[in-house]
Amino acid sequence: MSAVRIAISGGGLAGACLLHALLPHAHLDVHIFESAAAFKEAGMAIGVARNALAALDLIGPSAAQCLDRAGAVPMQGVRFMLAQGEGAGSMIDETKSGQRVTSIVHRAAFLRELLADVPPERMHASKKLDHFDRHSDGSLTLHFTDGTVHECDILIGADGIRSTVRKLILGEDDPAAIPRNTGAWCVMALKPYSDAQASIGKGPVNIEDAREYMWIGNGTYLMHNVLNQGQVVQFIIAVHDKDAESSDRWHRTVSADEIKKHYQDWPPHLYKAVDEVEQPAMYLWEHPPASTYISGSVCIMGDAAHATTPWQGSGGSMSIEDSLILSTLLGRAQTAAEARTSLKVYDQVRRPRTQRIVESSRGTGLIVSGLSEETKLDLGKLRANLLPRWDFIVDFDNEKHRDEAVEMMERELKS
């Protein structure tokens, strides 16, 4: 029996997690292709919530160990605080200690650990996918911009929010083929642990009782959490720029005066935490819902399938869940035809959940920025509406999800 040849386009966290999950299956010949000159991640840390921690455990002990080796910090919970308006300084709500454990990990460190034991001959850098040819037997020839080619039975696009594979599946004319700007921008900064404690106090910044804090203002937002086993604290400030909605702007520079204007009415101890210097900012984009994640032998996963805003911290977690389902189904596929069936099942089970999370995150962003017409800065309404928005995300049975996908695949193969 010949091996099922799988190509992963995209060497970020989604592709690396899937590769890690697929490698134990000896009948799968898996290769990963990265457009950059090296396999690396940039940007903010990610939260790996309880649902994704369970998915990592189901993928296997080595996957969970990667998170630990990357220096992940377990959060004891999340506190939502009101920074402006009547009741400023009040706690809106908090997750119970231990109820919703989230591990915060730096992207680059997690990626490094996921790829640490991958055979070098399976990793290919400087390989940007241009297009692919389909053959009568369902196999594919991948064409890269450097003129090289690769033959495979299955192509999995894990190539991020500006995915080439997504455009090839949906078609250039499909409005869902490209992402959209939500209008919100954010600035990220890392500060030494001692400096952060001196700025906002030892209570909110405490490695012994590590929690995420989300501060809600009038059109403004601040979040902080502890990284790298307590060495640094990550700060994120965000503001909604209505004029940027649906624009093609990805980045901007925010002046010191603009930052001061947005945050000058915040409590003094929080205002001190916001650097009043010119800062690079990034806009937050998301994908419109796609009609499908697959086309025959080709599929998309992670941000290529369901790029989301970070308001509910679920982008990385969805990629881990995707990896669990794809690796489980492909691991059971003994032929290329069965592998194509596994992609069909993956689309059916993953698309509804992931697109619901993208939609929920957008709405949550309005709430935590004080812009929701339903809640605004009303302490009581925020308490009633905010925290329950995470329930369907974290209170999710990934083992049941996996088993249902396996049963669906078995039915498809028998039909």
PDB file of N, CA and C in Angstrom, residues 25 96 99 105 126 129 158 166-167 188 193 226 232 237 244 345 360 370 382 394 403:
ATOM      1  N   HIS A  25       1.699   9.034  12.274  1.00  0.00           N
ATOM      2  CA  HIS A  25       1.007   8.105  11.370  1.00  0.00           C
ATOM      3  C   HIS A  25       1.963   7.692  10.245  1.00  0.00           C
ATOM      4  N   LYS A  96     -14.013  31.905  37.673  1.00  0.00           N
ATOM      5  CA  LYS A  96     -13.608  31.292  38.934  1.00  0.00           C
ATOM      6  C   LYS A  96     -12.237  30.655  38.795  1.00  0.00           C
ATOM      7  N   GLN A  99     -11.547  27.373  36.989  1.00  0.00           N
ATOM      8  CA  GLN A  99     -12.712  26.999  36.174  1.00  0.00           C
ATOM      9  C   GLN A  99     -12.392  27.070  34.690  1.00  0.00           C
ATOM     10  N   VAL A 105       1.051  31.758  25.968  1.00  0.00           N
ATOM     11  CA  VAL A 105       2.364  31.345  25.466  1.00  0.00           C
ATOM     12  C   VAL A 105       2.760  32.241  24.303  1.00  0.00           C
ATOM     13  N   SER A 126      11.178  29.019   2.031  1.00  0.00           N
ATOM     14  CA  SER A 126      11.247  29.788   0.778  1.00  0.00           C
ATOM     15  C   SER A 126      10.441  29.116  -0.335  1.00  0.00           C
ATOM     16  N   LEU A 129       3.517  29.099  -2.471  1.00  0.00           N
ATOM     17  CA  LEU A 129       2.639  28.444  -3.441  1.00  0.00           C
ATOM     18  C   LEU A 129       2.066  29.467  -4.423  1.00  0.00           C
ATOM     19  N   ALA A 158      -2.620  26.080   5.306  1.00  0.00           N
ATOM     20  CA  ALA A 158      -2.510  26.671   6.641  1.00  0.00           C
ATOM     21  C   ALA A 158      -1.733  27.975   6.511  1.00  0.00           C
ATOM     22  N   ARG A 166      -6.987  29.558   0.082  1.00  0.00           N
ATOM     23  CA  ARG A 166      -8.387  29.975   0.224  1.00  0.00           C
ATOM     24  C   ARG A 166      -8.899  30.575  -1.088  1.00  0.00           C
ATOM     25  N   LYS A 167      -8.099  31.435  -1.703  1.00  0.00           N
ATOM     26  CA  LYS A 167      -8.509  32.050  -2.968  1.00  0.00           C
ATOM     27  C   LYS A 167      -8.659  30.998  -4.060  1.00  0.00           C
ATOM     28  N   MET A 188       0.735  46.634  20.755  1.00  0.00           N
ATOM     29  CA  MET A 188       1.223  45.617  21.690  1.00  0.00           C
ATOM     30  C   MET A 188       2.577  46.032  22.251  1.00  0.00           C
ATOM     31  N   TYR A 193       8.597  42.415  34.161  1.00  0.00           N
ATOM     32  CA  TYR A 193       7.617  42.134  35.215  1.00  0.00           C
ATOM     33  C   TYR A 193       7.652  43.201  36.309  1.00  0.00           C
ATOM     34  N   VAL A 226       0.635  37.849  31.908  1.00  0.00           N
ATOM     35  CA  VAL A 226       2.027  37.526  32.240  1.00  0.00           C
ATOM     36  C   VAL A 226       2.537  36.454  31.288  1.00  0.00           C
ATOM     37  N   VAL A 232       8.015  38.657  31.829  1.00  0.00           N
ATOM     38  CA  VAL A 232       7.506  39.870  31.176  1.00  0.00           C
ATOM     39  C   VAL A 232       5.987  39.916  31.273  1.00  0.00           C
ATOM     40  N   ILE A 237      -3.320  47.641  23.927  1.00  0.00           N
ATOM     41  CA  ILE A 237      -4.351  48.667  23.943  1.00  0.00           C
ATOM     42  C   ILE A 237      -5.040  48.647  22.581  1.00  0.00           C
ATOM     43  N   ALA A 244     -11.813  53.261   9.220  1.00  0.00           N
ATOM     44  CA  ALA A 244     -10.966  52.209   8.639  1.00  0.00           C
ATOM     45  C   ALA A 244     -11.745  50.940   8.316  1.00  0.00           C
ATOM     46  N   VAL A 345     -15.550  15.389   5.623  1.00  0.00           N
ATOM     47  CA  VAL A 345     -16.087  15.314   6.989  1.00  0.00           C
ATOM     48  C   VAL A 345     -15.553  16.469   7.837  1.00  0.00           C
ATOM     49  N   SER A 360     -18.962  35.657  17.002  1.00  0.00           N
ATOM     50  CA  SER A 360     -19.035  36.003  18.417  1.00  0.00           C
ATOM     51  C   SER A 360     -17.913  36.949  18.817  1.00  0.00           C
ATOM     52  N   GLY A 370     -16.639  49.113  24.895  1.00  0.00           N
ATOM     53  CA  GLY A 370     -17.683  50.034  25.343  1.00  0.00           C
ATOM     54  C   GLY A 370     -18.555  50.553  24.222  1.00  0.00           C
ATOM     55  N   LEU A 382     -23.176  44.798  31.517  1.00  0.00           N
ATOM     56  CA  LEU A 382     -21.915  44.132  31.197  1.00  0.00           C
ATOM     57  C   LEU A 382     -21.775  42.843  31.988  1.00  0.00           C
ATOM     58  N   VAL A 394     -15.383  27.503  25.445  1.00  0.00           N
ATOM     59  CA  VAL A 394     -14.526  26.725  26.355  1.00  0.00           C
ATOM     60  C   VAL A 394     -15.217  25.489  26.917  1.00  0.00           C
ATOM     61  N   ASP A 403     -15.003  12.040  18.180  1.00  0.00           N
ATOM     62  CA  ASP A 403     -15.669  10.748  17.969  1.00  0.00           C
ATOM     63  C   ASP A 403     -16.816  10.868  16.969  1.00  0.00           C
TER      64      ASP A 403
END
